[in-house]
Amino acid sequence: MQLINAALTIMEGSKDAPFGTTSLLVNQATAARLLAVSRFTVRRLVSDGRLNPVLVRGAVRYPLDQIQRLAGSGRVPTS
């Protein structure tokens, strides 16, 4: 639970984030930026079943490990 709270703190941009923690979930804009695609392409990846969003407090977030796996595969469609 502490790791989830730390990730939420980082995502919300708080300066009180614990040192050495990384976000496990990212929002759509960050996912698009990390994959170097548009936000529309992120939605298409979800509809294709290649990216599985998670609801956190009613907000859609994307697992960072899935984004890294997609980026590493070299098979991300261009925007």
Short mmCIF file of C-alpha atoms in Angstrom, two decimals, residues 6 18 26 31 44-45 48-49 52 54 62 64-65 72-73:
data_model
loop_
_atom_site.label_atom_id
_atom_site.label_comp_id
_atom_site.label_asym_id
_atom_site.label_seq_id
_atom_site.Cartn_x
_atom_site.Cartn_y
_atom_site.Cartn_z
CA ALA A 6 4.13 6.80 -3.32
CA PRO A 18 9.71 9.63 -1.32
CA VAL A 26 1.15 6.80 -15.75
CA ALA A 31 2.08 7.04 -21.88
CA ARG A 44 -6.08 2.43 -30.14
CA LEU A 45 -3.55 0.26 -28.28
CA ASP A 48 -6.51 -3.60 -29.70
CA GLY A 49 -5.86 -5.22 -26.30
CA ASN A 52 -4.53 -2.64 -20.35
CA VAL A 54 -6.21 0.50 -14.69
CA TYR A 62 -1.47 2.74 -17.69
CA LEU A 64 4.59 1.42 -16.86
CA ASP A 65 5.82 -2.14 -17.37
CA GLY A 72 11.03 -2.34 -26.38
CA SER A 73 9.19 -4.50 -28.88
#
